[in-house]
């Protein structure tokens, strides 16, 4: 295993179990105490709070961590209030409030297709069965902004190994829940719903690829893809599909929402590449949320050492 990225096993006692989180949430709701999900952080262990004179105690986890390049994690407030989630809104600032009542309990993830052991997991099975670890990753949106996010989750390969892909399986297709009555954006006819994404099987099996169930040591907020979302840190953010209910092993390249919407702009690979401009803007630099100056964009978002080998001999401009 490569040690070039932060993969800190998290003491399970430091993570609020999902069931406990839900019951506490239900309790607070019933008591009329729940303003926003961040409130829960106030009573979570291992979370520091900043209190300025004349202010109420901060309710967000604020313990800054650093990625392996030495850059600080983005503020919890920014990670949870600047979101791309078209099922709720095309406006990043609106997603947090529009998604706050989205129902993530109960939740199942079906893993099927070209596998020997198809399985349907309840979210609590996934949390109990697979060791949840912290991964501090850069997230680079194709729109040229970026963040550093401390995810909690587990490798996608641990699920794939359980279901045993057959020798015909070449790709993995992911699907977000389809619930237009709760997700107003799914009425937007510019897109083909539900949101779909895909990876080549070797990309899906790469140790960097995780299913995230938390952030800053707290359960994943709705706006970040609760209760479970993909994180593929060397690819543009739109590959990291939220609120997953289906994972299918397939033989052919899966179609994806953004490629279907605009194939010239969004390819299947979508590896972060400073040398391949988006047709409407450069990808050579990016704006790190919370910083003033732009930064140069790193090839494969800084993860070349772990992933470049998968693309040896491929033209990465043509295979964008
Ligand atoms: N289902 C779904 N997943 C999605 C999106 C979306 O609109 N719907 N947006 C993507 C984009 S463009 C980005 S940049 C990331 C943003 O993740 P974040 O809000 O947790 O930062 O989610 C990705 N996953
Ligand atoms: Mo994005």
CSV table of C-alpha atoms and ligand atoms in Angstrom, one decimal:
chain,number,residue,atom,x,y,z
A,1,UNK,CA,0.0,0.0,0.0
A,2,UNK,CA,1.2,3.5,-0.8
A,3,UNK,CA,1.6,5.8,2.1
A,4,UNK,CA,1.7,9.0,0.2
A,5,UNK,CA,-1.7,10.1,1.2
A,6,UNK,CA,-3.3,10.4,4.6
A,7,UNK,CA,-5.2,7.3,5.5
A,8,UNK,CA,-5.8,7.6,9.2
A,9,UNK,CA,-7.8,4.8,10.8
A,10,UNK,CA,-10.4,6.4,13.0
A,11,UNK,CA,-11.1,5.1,16.4
A,12,UNK,CA,-14.7,3.8,16.0
A,13,UNK,CA,-15.6,5.3,19.3
A,14,UNK,CA,-14.9,8.8,17.8
A,15,UNK,CA,-17.5,8.3,15.1
A,16,UNK,CA,-21.2,8.6,16.0
A,17,UNK,CA,-22.9,5.4,14.9
A,18,UNK,CA,-25.5,6.2,12.2
A,19,UNK,CA,-28.3,4.7,14.3
A,20,UNK,CA,-27.4,6.8,17.3
A,21,UNK,CA,-27.1,9.8,15.1
A,22,UNK,CA,-30.5,9.2,13.7
A,23,UNK,CA,-32.1,8.7,17.1
A,24,UNK,CA,-30.4,11.8,18.4
A,25,UNK,CA,-31.6,13.7,15.3
A,26,UNK,CA,-35.2,12.4,15.8
A,27,UNK,CA,-35.0,13.3,19.4
A,28,UNK,CA,-33.8,16.8,18.7
A,29,UNK,CA,-36.4,17.2,16.0
A,30,UNK,CA,-39.1,16.1,18.4
A,31,UNK,CA,-37.8,18.5,21.0
A,32,UNK,CA,-37.9,21.3,18.5
A,33,UNK,CA,-34.2,21.9,18.9
A,34,UNK,CA,-32.9,21.1,15.5
A,35,UNK,CA,-32.0,24.2,13.5
A,36,UNK,CA,-29.6,22.5,11.2
A,37,UNK,CA,-27.6,19.3,11.1
A,38,UNK,CA,-24.5,21.2,12.2
A,39,UNK,CA,-26.0,21.5,15.7
A,40,UNK,CA,-25.2,17.9,16.3
A,41,UNK,CA,-21.6,18.6,16.0
A,42,UNK,CA,-21.7,20.6,19.2
A,43,UNK,CA,-22.1,17.4,21.3
A,44,UNK,CA,-19.8,15.2,19.3
A,45,UNK,CA,-16.6,14.1,20.9
A,46,UNK,CA,-13.3,15.2,19.5
A,47,UNK,CA,-14.7,18.4,18.1
A,48,UNK,CA,-13.3,21.8,19.1
A,49,UNK,CA,-15.5,24.8,19.2
A,50,UNK,CA,-14.4,28.4,18.6
A,51,UNK,CA,-16.2,30.9,20.8
A,52,UNK,CA,-15.5,34.6,20.3
A,53,UNK,CA,-16.5,37.2,22.9
A,54,UNK,CA,-20.2,38.0,22.5
A,55,UNK,CA,-20.9,35.1,20.2
A,56,UNK,CA,-22.7,31.9,20.9
A,57,UNK,CA,-20.7,28.7,20.8
A,58,UNK,CA,-19.9,27.6,17.3
A,59,UNK,CA,-21.9,24.5,16.3
A,60,UNK,CA,-19.6,23.3,13.6
A,61,UNK,CA,-16.6,21.0,13.8
A,62,UNK,CA,-13.6,23.3,13.4
A,63,UNK,CA,-10.6,21.1,14.1
A,64,UNK,CA,-8.3,21.9,11.2
A,65,UNK,CA,-6.5,19.0,9.6
A,66,UNK,CA,-4.0,19.0,6.8
A,67,UNK,CA,-3.6,17.0,3.6
A,68,UNK,CA,-0.3,15.3,2.7
A,69,UNK,CA,0.8,18.4,0.8
A,70,UNK,CA,0.5,20.4,4.0
A,71,UNK,CA,-2.6,22.3,3.0
A,72,UNK,CA,-5.4,22.9,5.6
A,73,UNK,CA,-8.8,21.4,5.3
A,74,UNK,CA,-11.5,23.7,4.1
A,75,UNK,CA,-13.9,25.2,6.7
A,76,UNK,CA,-16.8,22.9,7.6
A,77,UNK,CA,-19.2,25.8,6.8
A,78,UNK,CA,-17.8,26.1,3.3
A,79,UNK,CA,-17.8,22.3,2.6
A,80,UNK,CA,-21.5,22.2,3.7
A,81,UNK,CA,-22.8,25.4,2.1
A,82,UNK,CA,-21.1,25.6,-1.3
A,83,UNK,CA,-22.4,22.4,-3.0
A,84,UNK,CA,-23.1,21.1,-6.4
A,85,UNK,CA,-26.2,18.9,-6.2
A,86,UNK,CA,-28.5,19.4,-9.1
A,87,UNK,CA,-31.2,17.1,-7.7
A,88,UNK,CA,-31.9,20.0,-5.3
A,89,UNK,CA,-30.7,23.1,-7.1
A,90,UNK,CA,-28.2,24.5,-9.6
A,91,UNK,CA,-27.4,27.2,-7.0
A,92,UNK,CA,-24.6,26.1,-4.7
A,93,UNK,CA,-25.8,28.2,-1.7
A,94,UNK,CA,-29.3,26.9,-1.9
A,95,UNK,CA,-28.5,23.2,-1.7
A,96,UNK,CA,-28.0,23.0,2.1
A,97,UNK,CA,-31.5,24.3,3.0
A,98,UNK,CA,-33.3,22.6,0.1
A,99,UNK,CA,-31.9,19.2,1.1
A,100,UNK,CA,-32.3,19.5,4.9
A,101,UNK,CA,-35.5,17.3,5.0
A,102,UNK,CA,-34.3,14.7,2.5
A,103,UNK,CA,-35.0,11.3,4.0
A,104,UNK,CA,-32.0,9.0,4.2
A,105,UNK,CA,-33.4,6.4,6.6
A,106,UNK,CA,-34.0,3.6,5.7
A,107,UNK,CA,-31.5,3.4,2.9
A,108,UNK,CA,-30.3,0.4,0.8
A,109,UNK,CA,-27.5,0.0,-1.7
A,110,UNK,CA,-28.0,-2.7,-4.3
A,111,UNK,CA,-24.8,-4.2,-5.8
A,112,UNK,CA,-25.6,-6.3,-8.9
A,113,UNK,CA,-24.9,-7.1,-12.5
A,114,UNK,CA,-21.8,-9.1,-13.6
A,115,UNK,CA,-21.1,-10.4,-10.1
A,116,UNK,CA,-21.1,-13.9,-8.5
A,117,UNK,CA,-22.7,-12.7,-5.3
A,118,UNK,CA,-25.2,-9.9,-5.8
A,119,UNK,CA,-26.1,-8.2,-2.5
A,120,UNK,CA,-28.4,-5.5,-1.1
A,121,UNK,CA,-26.9,-3.7,1.9
A,122,UNK,CA,-28.7,-1.6,4.4
A,123,UNK,CA,-26.7,1.6,5.2
A,124,UNK,CA,-26.2,0.3,8.8
A,125,UNK,CA,-24.7,-3.0,7.4
A,126,UNK,CA,-22.1,-1.0,5.4
A,127,UNK,CA,-21.2,1.1,8.4
A,128,UNK,CA,-20.9,-2.0,10.7
A,129,UNK,CA,-19.2,-4.3,8.3
A,130,UNK,CA,-16.4,-2.2,6.7
A,131,UNK,CA,-13.8,-0.3,8.8
A,132,UNK,CA,-14.5,3.4,8.5
A,133,UNK,CA,-11.3,5.4,8.1
A,134,UNK,CA,-10.5,9.0,7.6
A,135,UNK,CA,-9.2,10.2,4.2
A,136,UNK,CA,-8.2,13.8,3.7
A,137,UNK,CA,-8.6,14.5,0.0
A,138,UNK,CA,-8.5,17.4,-2.4
A,139,UNK,CA,-11.8,17.8,-4.3
A,140,UNK,CA,-11.3,19.6,-7.6
A,141,UNK,CA,-14.5,20.7,-9.4
A,142,UNK,CA,-14.5,20.9,-13.2
A,143,UNK,CA,-15.6,24.6,-12.7
A,144,UNK,CA,-12.0,25.3,-11.4
A,145,UNK,CA,-12.6,25.7,-7.7
A,146,UNK,CA,-11.3,23.2,-5.1
A,147,UNK,CA,-11.5,22.2,-1.4
A,148,UNK,CA,-9.7,19.9,1.0
A,149,UNK,CA,-12.2,17.6,2.7
A,150,UNK,CA,-11.7,15.2,5.6
A,151,UNK,CA,-13.9,12.3,4.6
A,152,UNK,CA,-14.8,9.2,6.6
A,153,UNK,CA,-15.5,6.1,4.6
A,154,UNK,CA,-14.2,2.8,3.3
A,155,UNK,CA,-12.7,1.6,0.0
A,156,UNK,CA,-15.1,0.8,-2.8
A,157,UNK,CA,-12.9,-2.3,-3.4
A,158,UNK,CA,-14.0,-3.8,-0.1
A,159,UNK,CA,-17.6,-4.0,-1.4
A,160,UNK,CA,-16.6,-5.1,-4.9
A,161,UNK,CA,-14.4,-7.9,-3.5
A,162,UNK,CA,-17.5,-9.2,-1.5
A,163,UNK,CA,-19.8,-9.4,-4.5
A,164,UNK,CA,-17.0,-10.9,-6.7
A,165,UNK,CA,-17.1,-9.4,-10.2
A,166,UNK,CA,-17.1,-11.9,-13.0
A,167,UNK,CA,-14.4,-11.9,-15.7
A,168,UNK,CA,-16.8,-10.0,-18.0
A,169,UNK,CA,-17.1,-7.1,-15.7
A,170,UNK,CA,-15.1,-4.1,-17.1
A,171,UNK,CA,-16.9,-1.1,-15.6
A,172,UNK,CA,-18.9,0.0,-12.6
A,173,UNK,CA,-22.0,2.1,-13.0
A,174,UNK,CA,-23.4,4.1,-10.1
A,175,UNK,CA,-26.9,5.6,-9.7
A,176,UNK,CA,-28.3,8.2,-7.3
A,177,UNK,CA,-31.7,7.7,-5.8
A,178,UNK,CA,-34.6,8.8,-8.0
A,179,UNK,CA,-37.2,10.7,-5.8
A,180,UNK,CA,-38.6,13.7,-7.7
A,181,UNK,CA,-41.1,14.3,-5.0
A,182,UNK,CA,-38.2,15.1,-2.6
A,183,UNK,CA,-35.6,16.3,-5.1
A,184,UNK,CA,-37.2,19.2,-7.0
A,185,UNK,CA,-34.2,19.4,-9.4
A,186,UNK,CA,-35.1,16.0,-10.8
A,187,UNK,CA,-37.9,17.8,-12.6
A,188,UNK,CA,-35.3,19.7,-14.7
A,189,UNK,CA,-35.6,18.3,-18.2
A,190,UNK,CA,-32.1,19.5,-19.3
A,191,UNK,CA,-30.7,16.4,-17.6
A,192,UNK,CA,-31.3,12.7,-17.8
A,193,UNK,CA,-32.3,11.5,-14.3
A,194,UNK,CA,-31.4,9.7,-12.1
A,195,UNK,CA,-27.8,11.0,-11.9
A,196,UNK,CA,-25.4,8.3,-13.2
A,197,UNK,CA,-21.7,7.9,-13.1
A,198,UNK,CA,-19.1,5.3,-14.0
A,199,UNK,CA,-15.6,4.1,-13.5
A,200,UNK,CA,-13.4,1.5,-15.2
A,201,UNK,CA,-13.1,-1.5,-12.9
A,202,UNK,CA,-9.4,-0.9,-12.2
A,203,UNK,CA,-10.2,2.7,-11.2
A,204,UNK,CA,-13.0,1.5,-9.0
A,205,UNK,CA,-10.6,-1.0,-7.3
A,206,UNK,CA,-7.9,1.6,-6.8
A,207,UNK,CA,-7.1,2.1,-3.1
A,208,UNK,CA,-7.8,5.9,-3.3
A,209,UNK,CA,-11.5,5.3,-4.4
A,210,UNK,CA,-13.8,5.4,-1.4
A,211,UNK,CA,-17.4,5.4,-0.5
A,212,UNK,CA,-17.8,8.3,2.0
A,213,UNK,CA,-20.2,8.1,4.9
A,214,UNK,CA,-19.0,11.1,6.9
A,215,UNK,CA,-17.0,14.3,7.0
A,216,UNK,CA,-15.1,15.9,9.8
A,217,UNK,CA,-15.9,12.8,11.8
A,218,UNK,CA,-19.7,13.5,11.6
A,219,UNK,CA,-22.2,11.6,9.5
A,220,UNK,CA,-22.4,13.0,6.0
A,221,UNK,CA,-24.7,16.0,5.7
A,222,UNK,CA,-27.5,15.7,3.2
A,223,UNK,CA,-26.0,18.3,1.0
A,224,UNK,CA,-22.8,16.4,0.7
A,225,UNK,CA,-24.5,13.2,-0.5
A,226,UNK,CA,-25.9,11.4,2.6
A,227,UNK,CA,-26.0,8.7,3.5
A,228,UNK,CA,-23.3,7.4,1.1
A,229,UNK,CA,-21.4,8.9,-1.9
A,230,UNK,CA,-18.5,8.1,-4.1
A,231,UNK,CA,-15.1,10.0,-3.8
A,232,UNK,CA,-12.6,9.7,-6.6
A,233,UNK,CA,-10.0,12.4,-5.7
A,234,UNK,CA,-8.0,12.4,-9.0
A,235,UNK,CA,-11.0,13.1,-11.1
A,236,UNK,CA,-13.3,16.1,-11.5
A,237,UNK,CA,-15.8,16.4,-8.7
A,238,UNK,CA,-18.8,15.4,-10.8
A,239,UNK,CA,-17.5,11.8,-10.9
A,240,UNK,CA,-18.0,11.6,-7.1
A,241,UNK,CA,-21.7,10.8,-7.3
A,242,UNK,CA,-23.9,11.4,-4.2
A,243,UNK,CA,-26.8,9.5,-2.5
A,244,UNK,CA,-26.0,6.2,-4.2
A,245,UNK,CA,-28.6,3.4,-4.3
A,246,UNK,CA,-27.3,1.3,-7.1
A,247,UNK,CA,-23.9,-0.1,-8.0
A,248,UNK,CA,-23.9,-2.2,-11.2
A,249,UNK,CA,-21.0,-4.2,-12.7
A,250,UNK,CA,-21.2,-4.0,-16.5
A,251,UNK,CA,-19.2,-4.9,-19.6
A,252,UNK,CA,-19.5,-1.6,-21.6
A,253,UNK,CA,-18.7,2.0,-20.8
A,254,UNK,CA,-21.7,3.3,-18.8
A,255,UNK,CA,-23.4,6.5,-19.8
A,256,UNK,CA,-23.1,9.4,-17.4
A,257,UNK,CA,-25.3,12.4,-16.7
A,258,UNK,CA,-22.7,15.1,-17.7
A,259,UNK,CA,-21.4,13.2,-20.7
A,260,UNK,CA,-25.0,12.8,-21.9
A,261,UNK,CA,-25.7,16.5,-21.3
A,262,UNK,CA,-22.6,17.7,-23.1
A,263,UNK,CA,-20.2,15.1,-24.5
A,264,UNK,CA,-17.7,17.6,-25.9
A,265,UNK,CA,-17.3,19.2,-22.5
A,266,UNK,CA,-17.4,16.2,-20.1
A,267,UNK,CA,-15.7,13.0,-21.0
A,268,UNK,CA,-16.0,9.6,-19.3
A,269,UNK,CA,-12.5,9.7,-17.8
A,270,UNK,CA,-12.5,13.3,-16.5
A,271,UNK,CA,-9.2,13.0,-14.8
A,272,UNK,CA,-8.0,16.3,-13.5
A,273,UNK,CA,-5.6,17.6,-16.1
A,274,UNK,CA,-4.2,21.2,-16.2
A,275,UNK,CA,-3.3,20.7,-19.9
A,276,UNK,CA,-6.7,19.9,-21.2
A,277,UNK,CA,-8.8,23.0,-21.1
A,278,UNK,CA,-12.6,22.8,-20.7
A,279,UNK,CA,-13.9,24.2,-24.1
A,280,UNK,CA,-15.1,27.3,-22.2
A,281,UNK,CA,-12.2,27.9,-19.7
A,282,UNK,CA,-8.7,26.9,-18.8
A,283,UNK,CA,-8.0,24.2,-16.3
A,284,UNK,CA,-4.4,25.3,-15.7
A,285,UNK,CA,-5.2,26.9,-12.3
A,286,UNK,CA,-7.9,26.8,-9.7
A,287,UNK,CA,-9.5,28.8,-6.8
A,288,UNK,CA,-9.1,27.0,-3.5
A,289,UNK,CA,-12.2,28.0,-1.4
A,290,UNK,CA,-11.1,30.2,1.4
A,291,UNK,CA,-7.9,31.5,-0.3
A,292,UNK,CA,-7.2,34.7,-2.2
A,293,UNK,CA,-4.8,33.6,-4.9
A,294,UNK,CA,-5.3,31.0,-7.5
A,295,UNK,CA,-3.2,27.8,-7.4
A,296,UNK,CA,-1.7,25.9,-10.2
A,297,UNK,CA,-3.8,22.7,-11.0
A,298,UNK,CA,-1.9,19.5,-10.3
A,299,UNK,CA,-1.9,16.6,-12.8
A,300,UNK,CA,-4.4,14.0,-11.5
A,301,UNK,CA,-5.1,16.5,-8.7
A,302,UNK,CA,-1.8,15.7,-7.1
A,303,UNK,CA,-2.4,11.9,-7.0
A,304,UNK,CA,-0.3,11.0,-10.1
A,305,UNK,CA,2.0,8.7,-8.1
A,306,UNK,CA,-0.9,6.4,-7.2
A,307,UNK,CA,-2.9,6.6,-10.4
A,308,UNK,CA,-0.8,7.5,-13.5
A,309,UNK,CA,0.1,3.9,-14.0
A,310,UNK,CA,-3.5,3.0,-14.9
A,311,UNK,CA,-3.3,5.3,-17.9
A,312,UNK,CA,0.1,4.4,-19.3
A,313,UNK,CA,0.2,4.7,-23.0
A,314,UNK,CA,-3.2,6.5,-23.2
A,315,UNK,CA,-3.6,9.9,-24.8
A,316,UNK,CA,-5.1,11.9,-22.0
A,317,UNK,CA,-6.1,14.8,-24.2
A,318,UNK,CA,-8.2,12.6,-26.5
A,319,UNK,CA,-9.4,10.4,-23.6
A,320,UNK,CA,-10.7,13.4,-21.6
B,1,LIG,N1,-26.1,12.9,-7.5
B,1,LIG,C1,-25.2,14.0,-7.6
B,1,LIG,N2,-23.9,13.8,-7.3
B,1,LIG,C2,-23.0,14.8,-7.5
B,1,LIG,C3,-23.5,16.1,-8.1
B,1,LIG,C4,-24.9,16.2,-8.4
B,1,LIG,O1,-25.3,17.3,-8.9
B,1,LIG,N3,-25.7,15.1,-8.1
B,1,LIG,N4,-22.6,17.1,-8.3
B,1,LIG,C5,-21.1,16.7,-8.4
B,1,LIG,C6,-20.2,17.8,-8.5
B,1,LIG,S1,-20.2,18.7,-9.9
B,1,LIG,C7,-19.3,18.0,-7.5
B,1,LIG,S2,-18.1,19.2,-7.6
B,1,LIG,C8,-19.4,17.3,-6.2
B,1,LIG,C9,-19.6,18.3,-5.1
B,1,LIG,O2,-19.5,17.6,-3.8
B,1,LIG,P1,-19.7,18.4,-2.5
B,1,LIG,O3,-20.9,19.2,-2.6
B,1,LIG,O4,-19.7,17.4,-1.4
B,1,LIG,O5,-18.5,19.3,-2.4
B,1,LIG,O6,-20.5,16.4,-6.2
B,1,LIG,C10,-20.7,15.7,-7.4
B,1,LIG,N5,-21.7,14.7,-7.2
B,2,LIG,MO1,-18.2,19.8,-9.9
